[in-house]
XYZ file of N, CA and C in Angstrom:
801
model
N 61.057 -62.576 29.297
C 62.411 -62.641 28.685
C 62.956 -61.288 28.293
N 61.964 -60.450 27.636
C 62.452 -59.219 27.170
C 62.812 -58.228 28.295
N 62.041 -58.296 29.330
C 62.359 -57.466 30.583
C 63.697 -57.701 31.043
N 64.096 -59.065 31.255
C 65.385 -59.417 31.652
C 66.602 -58.960 30.685
N 66.121 -58.941 29.400
C 67.085 -58.621 28.410
C 67.562 -57.156 28.329
N 66.465 -56.254 28.564
C 66.702 -54.811 28.476
C 66.871 -54.124 29.803
N 66.658 -54.710 30.876
C 66.720 -53.977 32.107
C 68.127 -54.127 32.794
N 69.004 -54.897 32.271
C 70.323 -55.119 32.770
C 71.428 -55.057 31.726
N 72.637 -54.833 32.202
C 73.837 -54.836 31.325
C 74.078 -56.308 30.950
N 74.697 -56.521 29.847
C 75.088 -57.866 29.496
C 76.139 -58.395 30.493
N 76.301 -59.721 30.560
C 77.204 -60.299 31.630
C 78.623 -59.839 31.295
N 78.901 -59.536 29.932
C 80.280 -59.032 29.660
C 80.529 -57.688 30.271
N 79.493 -56.835 30.293
C 79.666 -55.405 30.933
C 79.279 -55.278 32.260
N 78.668 -56.362 32.835
C 78.118 -56.178 34.190
C 79.104 -55.890 35.217
N 78.805 -55.154 36.294
C 79.777 -54.988 37.356
C 80.149 -56.278 38.118
N 81.136 -56.231 38.847
C 81.700 -57.417 39.659
C 80.610 -57.886 40.481
N 79.945 -56.858 41.160
C 78.932 -57.347 42.198
C 77.776 -58.212 41.527
N 77.383 -57.815 40.254
C 76.370 -58.552 39.543
C 76.798 -59.933 39.208
N 78.077 -59.987 38.780
C 78.715 -61.386 38.410
C 78.769 -62.294 39.608
N 79.210 -61.644 40.728
C 79.367 -62.433 41.993
C 78.050 -62.971 42.512
N 77.062 -62.092 42.494
C 75.721 -62.534 42.815
C 75.168 -63.561 41.950
N 75.410 -63.522 40.701
C 74.946 -64.561 39.760
C 75.540 -65.888 40.090
N 76.850 -65.910 40.243
C 77.468 -67.204 40.655
C 76.954 -67.773 41.957
N 76.764 -66.866 42.976
C 76.273 -67.363 44.169
C 74.864 -67.906 44.100
N 74.015 -67.128 43.347
C 72.622 -67.543 43.148
C 72.484 -68.904 42.404
N 73.396 -69.121 41.424
C 73.331 -70.319 40.613
C 73.875 -71.495 41.458
N 74.881 -71.215 42.210
C 75.438 -72.348 43.110
C 74.324 -72.830 44.035
N 73.548 -71.865 44.549
C 72.435 -72.203 45.448
C 71.367 -73.107 44.685
N 71.076 -72.550 43.334
C 70.031 -73.256 42.554
C 70.490 -74.598 42.343
N 71.813 -74.761 41.963
C 72.335 -76.015 41.603
C 72.692 -76.905 42.726
N 72.643 -76.301 43.919
C 72.911 -76.981 45.230
C 74.377 -77.439 45.250
N 75.281 -76.453 44.868
C 76.726 -76.729 45.068
C 76.982 -76.609 46.431
N 77.463 -77.478 47.126
C 77.670 -77.587 48.621
C 78.773 -76.730 49.087
N 79.810 -76.711 48.318
C 81.070 -75.900 48.694
C 81.325 -74.846 47.591
N 81.373 -73.595 48.009
C 81.661 -72.606 46.966
C 83.070 -72.709 46.521
N 83.242 -72.864 45.170
C 84.537 -73.022 44.643
C 84.882 -71.751 43.779
N 85.686 -70.949 44.385
C 86.146 -69.624 43.785
C 86.695 -69.851 42.406
N 87.656 -70.782 42.247
C 88.263 -70.990 41.013
C 87.267 -71.457 39.820
N 86.394 -72.277 40.235
C 85.349 -72.741 39.400
C 84.488 -71.548 38.941
N 84.180 -70.728 39.848
C 83.269 -69.486 39.518
C 84.072 -68.651 38.575
N 85.365 -68.402 38.795
C 86.242 -67.500 37.956
C 86.202 -68.038 36.470
N 86.567 -69.350 36.456
C 86.636 -69.934 35.064
C 85.333 -69.891 34.286
N 84.242 -70.146 35.035
C 82.826 -70.014 34.563
C 82.505 -68.675 33.975
N 82.886 -67.701 34.776
C 82.623 -66.281 34.350
C 83.466 -65.880 33.070
N 84.610 -66.369 33.078
C 85.543 -66.085 31.948
C 85.011 -66.807 30.708
N 84.461 -68.040 30.750
C 83.850 -68.667 29.674
C 82.676 -67.825 29.127
N 81.812 -67.327 30.048
C 80.701 -66.528 29.689
C 81.075 -65.234 28.949
N 82.136 -64.565 29.480
C 82.518 -63.303 28.959
C 83.306 -63.394 27.646
N 83.718 -64.591 27.308
C 84.579 -64.712 26.019
C 83.678 -65.670 25.064
N 82.449 -65.891 25.316
C 81.698 -66.829 24.488
C 80.623 -66.026 23.809
N 79.831 -66.736 22.984
C 78.723 -66.096 22.323
C 77.539 -65.711 23.160
N 77.649 -66.184 24.447
C 76.609 -65.861 25.406
C 76.925 -64.582 26.201
N 78.019 -63.844 25.880
C 78.377 -62.649 26.616
C 77.490 -61.498 26.509
N 76.443 -61.649 25.503
C 75.481 -60.605 25.359
C 74.199 -60.778 26.289
N 74.089 -61.950 26.759
C 72.977 -62.191 27.753
C 73.189 -61.542 29.090
N 72.059 -61.176 29.757
C 72.196 -60.539 30.994
C 72.272 -61.615 32.222
N 72.725 -61.138 33.424
C 72.784 -62.061 34.494
C 71.357 -62.630 34.855
N 70.342 -61.823 34.652
C 68.963 -62.300 34.779
C 68.570 -63.345 33.873
N 68.886 -63.172 32.638
C 68.570 -64.203 31.609
C 69.296 -65.457 31.898
N 70.495 -65.409 32.353
C 71.395 -66.622 32.454
C 70.765 -67.397 33.674
N 70.359 -66.588 34.799
C 69.803 -67.303 35.922
C 68.443 -67.895 35.563
N 67.621 -67.161 34.738
C 66.400 -67.612 34.432
C 66.500 -68.865 33.503
N 67.456 -68.883 32.639
C 67.577 -70.095 31.759
C 67.906 -71.353 32.529
N 68.717 -71.225 33.644
C 69.000 -72.432 34.500
C 67.773 -72.736 35.303
N 66.923 -71.697 35.724
C 65.777 -71.980 36.529
C 64.804 -72.725 35.666
N 64.677 -72.295 34.349
C 63.713 -73.042 33.461
C 64.173 -74.454 33.203
N 65.461 -74.681 33.057
C 66.018 -75.972 32.869
C 65.781 -76.820 34.112
N 65.962 -76.201 35.254
C 65.831 -76.905 36.576
C 64.343 -77.429 36.683
N 63.379 -76.604 36.309
C 61.947 -76.863 36.474
C 61.393 -77.630 35.275
N 62.325 -78.078 34.390
C 61.921 -78.903 33.237
C 61.145 -78.152 32.202
N 61.111 -76.814 32.260
C 60.383 -76.049 31.265
C 61.214 -75.729 30.006
N 62.544 -75.874 30.176
C 63.425 -75.683 29.051
C 64.130 -76.993 28.617
N 64.033 -77.417 27.428
C 64.502 -78.723 26.974
C 65.649 -78.612 25.969
N 66.411 -79.616 25.760
C 67.500 -79.548 24.874
C 66.923 -79.700 23.447
N 67.769 -79.790 22.396
C 67.367 -79.827 20.990
C 66.500 -81.045 20.677
N 66.720 -82.118 21.443
C 65.854 -83.357 21.247
C 64.631 -83.374 22.137
N 64.392 -82.355 22.902
C 63.137 -82.347 23.714
C 63.453 -82.982 25.117
N 64.707 -83.294 25.392
C 64.979 -84.051 26.748
C 65.397 -82.957 27.678
N 65.199 -83.477 29.039
C 65.576 -82.677 30.223
C 67.098 -82.464 30.202
N 67.630 -81.378 30.760
C 68.983 -81.184 31.000
C 69.455 -81.912 32.245
N 70.673 -82.511 32.239
C 71.215 -83.142 33.361
C 72.067 -81.986 34.100
N 71.475 -81.537 35.167
C 72.158 -80.471 35.972
C 72.866 -81.014 37.159
N 74.185 -81.010 37.112
C 74.949 -81.392 38.228
C 75.301 -80.270 39.110
N 75.630 -80.518 40.516
C 75.912 -79.538 41.427
C 77.211 -78.836 41.219
N 77.460 -78.166 40.038
C 78.654 -77.505 39.678
C 78.339 -76.534 38.512
N 79.217 -75.601 38.443
C 79.174 -74.607 37.258
C 80.000 -75.105 36.130
N 79.259 -75.977 35.297
C 79.930 -76.656 34.155
C 79.805 -75.830 32.885
N 80.907 -75.519 32.176
C 80.899 -74.784 30.967
C 80.190 -75.543 29.873
N 80.314 -76.880 29.896
C 79.586 -77.628 28.875
C 78.060 -77.544 29.018
N 77.623 -77.761 30.309
C 76.211 -77.679 30.658
C 75.692 -76.246 30.368
N 76.401 -75.270 30.729
C 75.935 -73.995 30.520
C 75.814 -73.595 29.044
N 76.690 -74.038 28.255
C 76.517 -73.875 26.790
C 75.277 -74.492 26.221
N 74.928 -75.652 26.707
C 73.831 -76.384 26.174
C 72.529 -75.628 26.674
N 72.450 -75.229 27.911
C 71.381 -74.583 28.460
C 71.050 -73.247 27.860
N 72.141 -72.466 27.651
C 71.985 -71.136 27.125
C 71.753 -71.094 25.695
N 72.258 -72.066 24.938
C 71.854 -72.206 23.554
C 70.423 -72.601 23.350
N 69.920 -73.461 24.216
C 68.444 -73.704 24.170
C 67.632 -72.505 24.547
N 68.140 -71.756 25.479
C 67.422 -70.533 25.942
C 67.392 -69.507 24.762
N 68.469 -69.303 24.063
C 68.569 -68.302 22.942
C 67.580 -68.747 21.796
N 67.483 -70.068 21.610
C 66.710 -70.565 20.544
C 65.224 -70.405 20.910
N 64.978 -70.588 22.170
C 63.538 -70.547 22.674
C 63.071 -69.156 22.432
N 63.939 -68.061 22.554
C 63.547 -66.692 22.451
C 63.069 -66.430 21.030
N 63.723 -67.092 20.037
C 63.415 -66.885 18.650
C 61.993 -67.481 18.274
N 61.630 -68.417 19.083
C 60.388 -69.153 18.773
C 59.163 -68.661 19.784
N 59.555 -67.783 20.629
C 58.519 -67.323 21.615
C 57.722 -66.118 20.942
N 56.424 -66.344 20.807
C 55.579 -65.431 20.129
C 55.437 -64.130 21.017
N 55.337 -64.266 22.316
C 55.099 -63.193 23.189
C 56.301 -62.289 23.253
N 57.484 -62.851 23.248
C 58.767 -62.161 23.261
C 58.865 -61.346 21.887
N 58.487 -62.045 20.847
C 58.601 -61.429 19.556
C 57.667 -60.105 19.510
N 56.457 -60.390 19.858
C 55.536 -59.218 19.811
C 55.965 -58.090 20.690
N 56.476 -58.442 21.903
C 56.788 -57.350 22.882
C 58.005 -56.584 22.339
N 58.994 -57.303 21.629
C 60.213 -56.695 21.153
C 59.713 -55.767 19.981
N 58.867 -56.200 19.231
C 58.391 -55.480 18.030
C 57.689 -54.140 18.567
N 56.890 -54.285 19.606
C 56.151 -53.121 20.191
C 57.142 -52.110 20.817
N 58.235 -52.637 21.436
C 59.171 -51.762 22.012
C 59.922 -50.986 21.033
N 60.357 -51.641 19.917
C 61.109 -51.032 18.877
C 60.333 -49.929 18.161
N 59.072 -50.127 18.194
C 58.183 -49.055 17.453
C 58.161 -47.785 18.214
N 58.375 -47.865 19.502
C 58.325 -46.659 20.424
C 59.639 -46.247 20.890
N 60.764 -46.772 20.229
C 62.065 -46.365 20.790
C 62.648 -45.216 20.150
N 62.001 -44.086 20.121
C 62.399 -42.907 19.385
C 63.629 -42.274 20.076
N 63.808 -42.617 21.400
C 64.852 -41.979 22.087
C 66.302 -42.654 21.809
N 66.361 -43.671 21.004
C 67.585 -44.402 20.718
C 68.346 -43.532 19.742
N 69.607 -43.205 20.081
C 70.366 -42.396 19.274
C 71.029 -43.046 18.099
N 71.523 -42.292 17.118
C 72.194 -42.836 15.972
C 73.328 -43.674 16.293
N 74.118 -43.133 17.346
C 75.310 -43.863 17.797
C 74.992 -45.222 18.452
N 73.829 -45.203 19.187
C 73.417 -46.495 19.748
C 72.973 -47.488 18.815
N 72.332 -47.035 17.703
C 71.873 -47.891 16.653
C 73.051 -48.467 15.954
N 74.007 -47.697 15.750
C 75.337 -48.086 15.090
C 75.987 -49.135 15.932
N 76.037 -48.846 17.241
C 76.792 -49.792 18.231
C 76.045 -51.185 18.172
N 74.749 -51.248 18.297
C 73.936 -52.351 18.199
C 74.261 -53.166 16.916
N 74.283 -52.501 15.793
C 74.519 -53.122 14.528
C 75.958 -53.761 14.511
N 76.849 -52.995 15.003
C 78.271 -53.478 14.925
C 78.362 -54.690 15.857
N 77.713 -54.751 17.012
C 77.671 -55.997 17.963
C 77.023 -57.162 17.148
N 75.920 -56.931 16.494
C 75.227 -58.016 15.766
C 76.146 -58.521 14.725
N 76.826 -57.657 13.954
C 77.650 -58.151 12.925
C 78.790 -58.978 13.408
N 79.404 -58.535 14.530
C 80.459 -59.293 15.150
C 79.971 -60.670 15.625
N 78.787 -60.669 16.214
C 78.152 -61.930 16.682
C 77.956 -62.813 15.436
N 77.382 -62.317 14.353
C 77.175 -63.138 13.214
C 78.478 -63.741 12.607
N 79.484 -62.870 12.615
C 80.840 -63.335 12.086
C 81.399 -64.506 12.901
N 81.183 -64.381 14.180
C 81.773 -65.486 15.145
C 80.947 -66.789 14.937
N 79.593 -66.613 14.776
C 78.753 -67.766 14.638
C 79.054 -68.513 13.250
N 79.289 -67.667 12.183
C 79.523 -68.315 10.927
C 80.960 -69.070 10.883
N 81.843 -68.511 11.615
C 83.225 -69.102 11.665
C 83.271 -70.264 12.576
N 82.455 -70.278 13.634
C 82.505 -71.337 14.526
C 81.622 -72.439 14.178
N 80.442 -72.105 13.677
C 79.426 -73.177 13.367
C 78.989 -73.269 11.949
N 79.305 -72.278 11.172
C 78.877 -72.195 9.767
C 77.374 -71.863 9.594
N 76.684 -71.556 10.712
C 75.290 -71.097 10.687
C 75.055 -70.022 11.691
N 74.045 -69.365 11.570
C 73.556 -68.447 12.505
C 71.952 -68.309 12.399
N 71.207 -68.446 13.346
C 69.766 -68.531 13.277
C 69.200 -67.171 13.074
N 70.024 -66.014 13.507
C 69.555 -64.755 13.441
C 69.926 -64.000 12.137
N 70.718 -64.693 11.213
C 71.140 -64.081 10.011
C 70.111 -63.464 9.112
N 68.871 -64.001 9.314
C 67.717 -63.478 8.470
C 67.435 -62.020 8.634
N 67.993 -61.373 9.785
C 67.726 -60.079 9.974
C 68.315 -59.201 8.908
N 69.367 -59.657 8.283
C 70.054 -58.796 7.257
C 69.495 -59.049 5.896
N 68.493 -59.974 5.793
C 68.067 -60.386 4.503
C 67.450 -59.191 3.644
N 66.511 -58.389 4.240
C 65.879 -57.402 3.525
C 66.872 -56.394 2.947
N 67.795 -55.985 3.684
C 68.727 -54.913 3.202
C 69.705 -55.478 2.158
N 70.053 -56.802 2.237
C 70.893 -57.361 1.267
C 70.179 -57.536 -0.055
N 68.956 -57.991 0.014
C 68.105 -58.148 -1.224
C 67.842 -56.851 -1.836
N 67.482 -55.751 -1.021
C 67.246 -54.458 -1.628
C 68.450 -53.812 -2.173
N 69.642 -54.193 -1.726
C 70.948 -53.750 -2.232
C 71.293 -54.450 -3.453
N 70.521 -55.486 -3.861
C 70.954 -56.287 -5.020
C 72.031 -57.282 -4.805
N 72.334 -57.522 -3.560
C 73.420 -58.490 -3.220
C 72.977 -59.934 -3.138
N 71.748 -59.999 -2.822
C 71.100 -61.371 -2.810
C 70.102 -61.303 -3.952
N 70.349 -62.222 -4.965
C 69.520 -62.279 -6.114
C 68.915 -63.676 -6.394
N 67.715 -63.852 -5.956
C 67.122 -65.176 -6.029
C 65.740 -65.023 -6.724
N 65.435 -65.857 -7.616
C 64.188 -65.912 -8.366
C 63.092 -66.249 -7.537
N 61.891 -66.014 -7.876
C 60.726 -66.481 -7.180
C 60.640 -67.964 -7.087
N 60.979 -68.555 -8.178
C 60.842 -70.067 -8.288
C 61.890 -70.643 -7.283
N 63.125 -70.065 -7.206
C 64.117 -70.517 -6.287
C 63.644 -70.316 -4.826
N 62.964 -69.262 -4.627
C 62.491 -69.001 -3.237
C 61.415 -69.989 -2.859
N 60.548 -70.351 -3.796
C 59.492 -71.278 -3.520
C 60.032 -72.658 -3.156
N 61.065 -72.957 -4.046
C 61.616 -74.316 -3.762
C 62.438 -74.409 -2.523
N 63.109 -73.311 -2.090
C 63.788 -73.312 -0.874
C 62.799 -73.394 0.367
N 61.767 -72.613 0.204
C 60.719 -72.698 1.222
C 60.080 -74.075 1.437
N 59.805 -74.672 0.234
C 59.233 -76.046 0.279
C 60.117 -77.003 0.901
N 61.422 -76.930 0.685
C 62.410 -77.852 1.134
C 62.473 -77.583 2.660
N 62.657 -76.380 3.063
C 62.807 -76.153 4.463
C 61.532 -76.446 5.370
N 60.357 -76.236 4.640
C 59.166 -76.584 5.251
C 59.069 -78.160 5.557
N 59.499 -78.946 4.664
C 59.568 -80.336 4.823
C 60.495 -80.767 5.928
N 61.644 -80.091 5.929
C 62.659 -80.389 7.011
C 62.067 -79.999 8.395
N 61.418 -78.861 8.462
C 60.855 -78.403 9.721
C 59.640 -79.348 10.193
N 58.884 -79.724 9.307
C 57.723 -80.649 9.543
C 58.205 -81.956 10.030
N 59.322 -82.509 9.411
C 59.949 -83.743 9.891
C 60.497 -83.543 11.253
N 61.138 -82.487 11.518
C 61.738 -82.241 12.914
C 60.698 -82.278 13.976
N 59.577 -81.542 13.643
C 58.468 -81.483 14.636
C 57.809 -82.817 14.839
N 57.637 -83.600 13.782
C 57.087 -84.918 13.913
C 58.009 -85.794 14.740
N 59.314 -85.777 14.493
C 60.243 -86.564 15.264
C 60.122 -86.133 16.722
N 60.043 -84.959 16.997
C 60.048 -84.396 18.389
C 58.659 -84.845 19.048
N 57.534 -84.804 18.326
C 56.343 -85.317 18.899
C 56.372 -86.757 19.257
N 56.922 -87.531 18.245
C 56.978 -89.085 18.422
C 57.842 -89.411 19.614
N 58.920 -88.581 19.759
C 59.927 -88.959 20.787
C 59.496 -88.436 22.192
N 58.533 -87.532 22.187
C 58.059 -86.987 23.468
C 56.513 -86.989 23.584
N 56.051 -88.166 23.568
C 54.575 -88.382 23.478
C 53.814 -87.818 24.655
N 54.555 -87.637 25.813
C 53.839 -87.083 26.955
C 53.930 -85.529 27.059
N 54.661 -84.984 26.114
C 54.825 -83.494 26.086
C 53.877 -82.835 25.079
N 52.886 -82.161 25.520
C 51.909 -81.465 24.683
C 52.522 -80.438 23.813
N 53.617 -79.780 24.230
C 54.221 -78.717 23.471
C 54.572 -79.163 22.062
N 55.117 -80.335 21.936
C 55.536 -80.780 20.553
C 54.360 -81.107 19.756
N 53.312 -81.687 20.311
C 52.122 -81.934 19.518
C 51.391 -80.740 19.068
N 51.349 -79.735 20.021
C 50.744 -78.411 19.557
C 51.509 -77.749 18.450
N 52.844 -77.799 18.545
C 53.711 -77.238 17.563
C 53.467 -77.799 16.131
N 53.382 -79.082 16.123
C 53.169 -79.749 14.819
C 51.757 -79.430 14.357
N 50.788 -79.435 15.139
C 49.434 -79.186 14.789
C 49.269 -77.743 14.311
N 49.940 -76.819 14.890
C 49.911 -75.393 14.450
C 50.430 -75.301 13.087
N 51.581 -75.929 12.817
C 52.257 -75.969 11.477
C 51.236 -76.502 10.425
N 50.622 -77.640 10.741
C 49.741 -78.341 9.732
C 48.554 -77.458 9.522
N 48.022 -76.790 10.431
C 46.943 -75.825 10.212
C 47.295 -74.732 9.368
N 48.516 -74.166 9.530
C 49.119 -73.088 8.571
C 49.160 -73.605 7.212
N 49.593 -74.800 7.087
C 49.812 -75.455 5.694
C 48.474 -75.588 5.023
N 47.428 -76.060 5.819
C 46.083 -76.177 5.224
C 45.449 -74.977 4.808
N 45.780 -73.752 5.502
C 45.235 -72.470 5.281
C 46.161 -71.694 4.241
N 47.147 -72.309 3.832
C 48.056 -71.747 2.848
C 48.902 -70.520 3.446
N 49.083 -70.568 4.688
C 49.777 -69.433 5.345
C 51.331 -69.906 5.455
N 52.123 -68.751 5.453
C 53.524 -69.021 5.566
C 53.856 -69.201 7.084
N 54.838 -70.049 7.327
C 55.272 -70.210 8.750
C 56.502 -69.256 8.857
N 56.507 -68.531 9.981
C 57.636 -67.519 10.172
C 58.916 -68.244 10.540
N 58.877 -69.390 11.188
C 60.194 -70.034 11.544
C 60.866 -70.557 10.231
N 60.065 -71.086 9.324
C 60.539 -71.565 8.081
C 60.954 -70.421 7.148
N 60.238 -69.221 7.147
C 60.596 -68.170 6.340
C 62.010 -67.694 6.873
N 62.171 -67.635 8.149
C 63.343 -66.974 8.711
C 64.553 -67.966 8.375
N 64.261 -69.257 8.508
C 65.316 -70.247 8.012
C 65.788 -70.070 6.624
N 64.831 -69.773 5.757
C 65.128 -69.592 4.361
C 66.028 -68.291 4.246
N 65.537 -67.337 4.918
C 66.268 -65.999 4.799
C 67.729 -66.114 5.313
N 67.846 -66.874 6.428
C 69.172 -67.052 7.024
C 70.112 -67.795 6.083
N 69.504 -68.883 5.486
C 70.291 -69.643 4.512
C 70.886 -68.736 3.360
N 70.036 -67.943 2.805
C 70.312 -67.027 1.654
C 71.386 -66.039 2.130
N 71.244 -65.451 3.309
C 72.208 -64.479 3.838
C 73.550 -65.188 4.023
N 73.553 -66.349 4.747
C 74.803 -67.036 4.998
C 75.457 -67.451 3.656
N 74.715 -67.947 2.796
C 75.315 -68.294 1.455
C 76.012 -67.098 0.901
N 75.373 -65.958 1.037
C 76.015 -64.792 0.382
C 77.306 -64.305 1.192
N 77.185 -64.376 2.483
C 78.349 -63.818 3.263
C 79.521 -64.802 3.479
N 79.425 -65.988 3.024
C 80.471 -67.084 3.131
C 81.782 -66.513 2.493
N 81.693 -65.710 1.488
C 82.916 -65.239 0.753
C 83.709 -64.241 1.569
N 83.029 -63.656 2.671
C 83.721 -62.616 3.415
C 84.061 -63.027 4.881
N 83.914 -64.340 5.132
C 84.089 -64.854 6.503
C 85.579 -65.034 7.022
N 86.508 -64.812 6.098
C 87.901 -65.015 6.499
C 88.519 -63.842 7.218
N 87.947 -62.697 7.134
C 88.371 -61.456 7.707
C 87.286 -60.603 8.247
N 87.399 -60.215 9.551
C 86.298 -59.460 10.224
C 86.189 -58.099 9.614
N 87.307 -57.495 9.268
C 87.193 -56.119 8.722
C 86.489 -56.210 7.251
N 86.839 -57.185 6.390
C 86.160 -57.355 5.094
C 84.725 -57.614 5.336
N 84.398 -58.389 6.373
C 82.987 -58.862 6.623
C 82.206 -57.552 7.049
N 82.762 -56.709 7.898
C 82.123 -55.417 8.277
C 82.023 -54.501 7.084
N 83.033 -54.371 6.287
C 82.933 -53.539 5.177
C 81.902 -53.929 4.159
N 81.667 -55.153 4.012
C 80.641 -55.655 3.074
C 79.294 -55.273 3.592
N 79.101 -55.211 4.892
C 77.801 -54.855 5.510
C 77.700 -53.517 5.929
N 78.663 -52.701 5.637
C 78.653 -51.181 5.973
C 77.633 -50.518 5.126
N 76.643 -49.812 5.816
C 75.714 -48.940 5.098
C 75.100 -47.994 6.028
N 74.249 -47.190 5.654
C 73.605 -46.124 6.434
C 72.242 -46.565 7.013
N 71.869 -47.872 6.905
C 70.597 -48.318 7.317
C 70.720 -49.218 8.532
N 71.403 -48.685 9.568
C 71.685 -49.471 10.760
C 70.476 -49.918 11.471
N 69.312 -49.282 11.253
C 68.118 -49.621 12.009
C 67.547 -50.996 11.622
N 68.038 -51.516 10.599
C 67.554 -52.869 10.254
C 67.960 -53.877 11.350
N 69.080 -53.676 11.987
C 69.470 -54.698 12.974
C 68.870 -54.389 14.365
N 68.783 -53.137 14.711
C 68.290 -52.782 16.060
C 66.823 -52.866 16.172
N 66.081 -52.896 15.050
C 64.635 -52.862 15.141
C 64.166 -54.323 14.579
N 63.040 -54.586 15.062
C 62.490 -55.921 14.722
C 61.826 -55.910 13.410
N 61.833 -57.087 12.671
C 61.322 -57.199 11.373
C 60.010 -58.012 11.434
N 58.917 -57.583 10.994
C 57.609 -58.327 11.009
C 57.649 -59.222 9.798
N 58.356 -60.330 9.870
C 58.607 -61.172 8.691
C 57.197 -61.890 8.297
N 56.372 -62.091 9.253
C 55.067 -62.721 8.932
C 54.183 -61.901 8.039
N 54.488 -60.564 7.929
C 53.629 -59.686 7.196
C 54.358 -59.248 5.863
N 55.427 -59.868 5.616
C 56.201 -59.517 4.381
C 55.654 -60.482 3.365
N 55.146 -59.945 2.197
C 54.633 -60.811 1.143
C 55.636 -61.154 0.148
N 56.597 -62.043 0.716
C 57.631 -62.665 -0.061
C 57.603 -64.081 0.033
N 58.154 -64.803 -1.045
C 58.108 -66.254 -0.947
C 59.135 -66.825 0.165
N 60.114 -66.034 0.474
C 60.893 -66.533 1.613
C 60.490 -66.033 2.900
């Protein structure tokens, strides 16, 4: 996942040749019998103007390949219905599942963390650009959906700046509530997909963490995202105000990975 993410330009910035190759490759994968140029144009326009425009061509193709091979499931653990066409609706479902799978992929998380530790060649301007892209993505997600699973990335800086003020008791309650929600979700997934070992293992892993008194990173990040979103709601009506509220000199918080599992905090 990480190699496909960092080795290519985003689909928004990719050259025409890359976009053309992607559509041709996907049409072959989906077994589209007749190449439809207008369909391809509309599909590429959708990608370039949606929240998925930061994904690379390699990631997009890989997402569909995983869905085709039944390795990528929808939110309910079901297979995707892939028709022989470039459907914007199906694309949104597949790529949303792919982006969420990245957040839960331990190998991807560790690899990205290791990469950011050795990224000394990244310039201040590049860091600032990454931060601005992330803030714009966050603004779009909050306005379109009211949530953003990556909002937790800003938690540390907002708490340290005194903008998020939550007592330890409130943190403990929030974590307990979200832990229950997550446990119920995993239980429902397991019961609905009895033949899929992935769901059973996920629930067993969570239960083992609970028994050992360990915090679960998914639940921790959900809590942090909730607190960040709650704070930022007041600034979501205007992008400039949103950016101004998050303007600071600590851009590295966004471009570098946070080791949330090692932070000794209740959230």
